[in-house]
Short mmCIF file of C-alpha atoms in Angstrom, two decimals:
data_model
loop_
_atom_site.label_atom_id
_atom_site.label_comp_id
_atom_site.label_asym_id
_atom_site.label_seq_id
_atom_site.Cartn_x
_atom_site.Cartn_y
_atom_site.Cartn_z
CA MET A 1 17.63 130.63 293.87
CA LYS A 2 20.30 129.12 291.63
CA LEU A 3 23.74 127.58 292.10
CA ILE A 4 26.18 128.40 289.31
CA LEU A 5 29.20 126.11 288.91
CA ALA A 6 31.84 127.59 286.62
CA VAL A 7 34.92 125.55 285.74
CA VAL A 8 37.63 128.00 284.66
CA GLN A 9 41.35 127.84 283.93
CA ASP A 10 43.69 128.83 286.78
CA GLN A 11 44.89 131.74 284.67
CA ASP A 12 41.38 133.28 284.73
CA SER A 13 40.30 132.36 288.26
CA ALA A 14 41.74 135.29 290.27
CA ARG A 15 40.38 137.87 287.81
CA LEU A 16 36.96 136.17 287.87
CA MET A 17 36.87 135.96 291.67
CA ASN A 18 37.69 139.68 291.99
CA ALA A 19 35.07 140.63 289.40
CA MET A 20 32.42 138.53 291.13
CA VAL A 21 33.12 140.19 294.48
CA ASP A 22 33.08 143.64 292.79
CA HIS A 23 29.56 142.82 291.54
CA ASN A 24 28.43 141.69 295.03
CA PHE A 25 28.32 137.95 294.35
CA ARG A 26 29.33 135.51 297.07
CA VAL A 27 31.73 132.96 295.64
CA THR A 28 33.61 129.88 296.76
CA LYS A 29 36.46 128.38 294.76
CA LEU A 30 37.48 124.74 294.66
CA ALA A 31 40.75 123.55 293.13
CA SER A 32 40.21 120.96 290.41
CA THR A 33 42.11 119.35 287.56
CA GLY A 34 41.05 119.16 283.93
CA GLY A 35 40.91 115.79 282.24
CA PHE A 36 42.08 116.74 278.75
CA LEU A 37 45.27 118.70 279.40
CA LYS A 38 45.60 117.54 283.02
CA SER A 39 46.15 121.18 283.92
CA GLY A 40 44.93 123.03 286.97
CA ASN A 41 41.63 124.79 286.97
CA MET A 42 39.18 126.16 289.49
CA THR A 43 35.55 125.37 290.04
CA ILE A 44 33.80 128.53 291.19
CA MET A 45 30.51 128.11 293.09
CA ILE A 46 28.13 131.08 293.04
CA GLY A 47 24.80 131.12 294.84
CA THR A 48 22.44 133.83 293.61
CA GLU A 49 18.83 134.84 293.16
CA ASP A 50 17.18 133.88 289.88
CA ILE A 51 17.05 137.49 288.68
CA ARG A 52 20.86 137.87 289.01
CA VAL A 53 21.85 134.74 287.05
CA GLU A 54 22.28 136.59 283.73
CA LYS A 55 24.49 139.22 285.40
CA ALA A 56 26.68 136.46 286.89
CA LEU A 57 26.96 134.78 283.49
CA GLN A 58 27.97 138.09 281.89
CA VAL A 59 30.72 138.59 284.49
CA ILE A 60 32.00 135.07 283.71
CA ARG A 61 31.92 135.79 279.94
CA ASP A 62 33.82 139.04 280.42
CA ASN A 63 36.60 137.46 282.51
CA CYS A 64 37.14 133.98 281.06
CA LYS A 65 38.40 134.03 277.49
CA SER A 66 39.49 131.07 275.40
CA ARG A 67 42.97 131.19 273.86
CA GLU A 68 45.37 129.01 271.89
CA GLN A 69 48.17 127.11 273.68
CA LEU A 70 50.87 124.79 272.40
CA MET A 71 50.81 121.30 273.88
CA ALA A 72 53.34 118.50 273.51
CA PRO A 73 51.50 115.38 272.34
CA VAL A 74 51.74 112.20 274.40
CA SER A 75 53.70 109.38 272.75
CA PRO A 76 51.69 106.29 271.78
CA MET A 77 51.84 103.34 274.14
CA GLY A 78 52.72 100.12 272.37
CA GLY A 79 51.95 101.49 268.92
CA ASN A 80 54.26 101.96 266.00
CA ALA A 81 56.66 104.74 267.06
CA ASP A 82 57.77 105.23 263.43
CA SER A 83 54.59 107.13 262.58
CA TYR A 84 54.64 109.24 265.76
CA ILE A 85 55.60 112.89 265.14
CA PRO A 86 56.42 114.68 268.42
CA TYR A 87 55.57 118.20 267.28
CA PRO A 88 53.66 120.53 269.58
CA VAL A 89 49.98 120.84 268.76
CA GLU A 90 47.98 124.04 269.18
CA VAL A 91 44.83 123.53 271.30
CA GLU A 92 42.15 125.91 272.55
CA VAL A 93 42.16 126.40 276.34
CA GLY A 94 40.46 128.74 278.76
CA GLY A 95 36.95 130.02 278.64
CA ALA A 96 34.49 128.58 281.11
CA THR A 97 32.19 125.60 281.40
CA VAL A 98 29.15 126.71 283.36
CA PHE A 99 26.30 124.79 284.98
CA VAL A 100 23.24 126.56 286.41
CA LEU A 101 21.37 124.42 288.91
CA PRO A 102 18.14 125.03 290.83
CA VAL A 103 18.49 125.30 294.61
CA GLU A 104 15.62 123.86 296.58
CA ARG A 105 16.77 125.17 299.93
CA PHE A 106 19.46 127.58 301.12
CA GLU A 107 20.54 128.23 304.70
CA GLN A 108 23.40 130.24 306.07
CA PHE A 109 24.71 129.77 309.63
#
């Protein structure tokens, strides 16, 4: 048995949850916040048999796509403000960060 933890952007989470349920995976979502853009994301927990891990990963790949987003840069603290240019910067967001962990014991009550 494996535990899959997938950290996905809020924008992809509902679509991923629906797709997981459609493919008969049991999922639990946890709200979380990303460190880089400080934007909302979801951590999706999926418990599954070893033989279904690749199917779960394919569902994640199909529903969590990376995309470009404009971000306003943060002004420097205490630095020289003369060299600071406050233009939006294009960054890549979305996709999924996935961890697959072994499960030693599973019980359901």
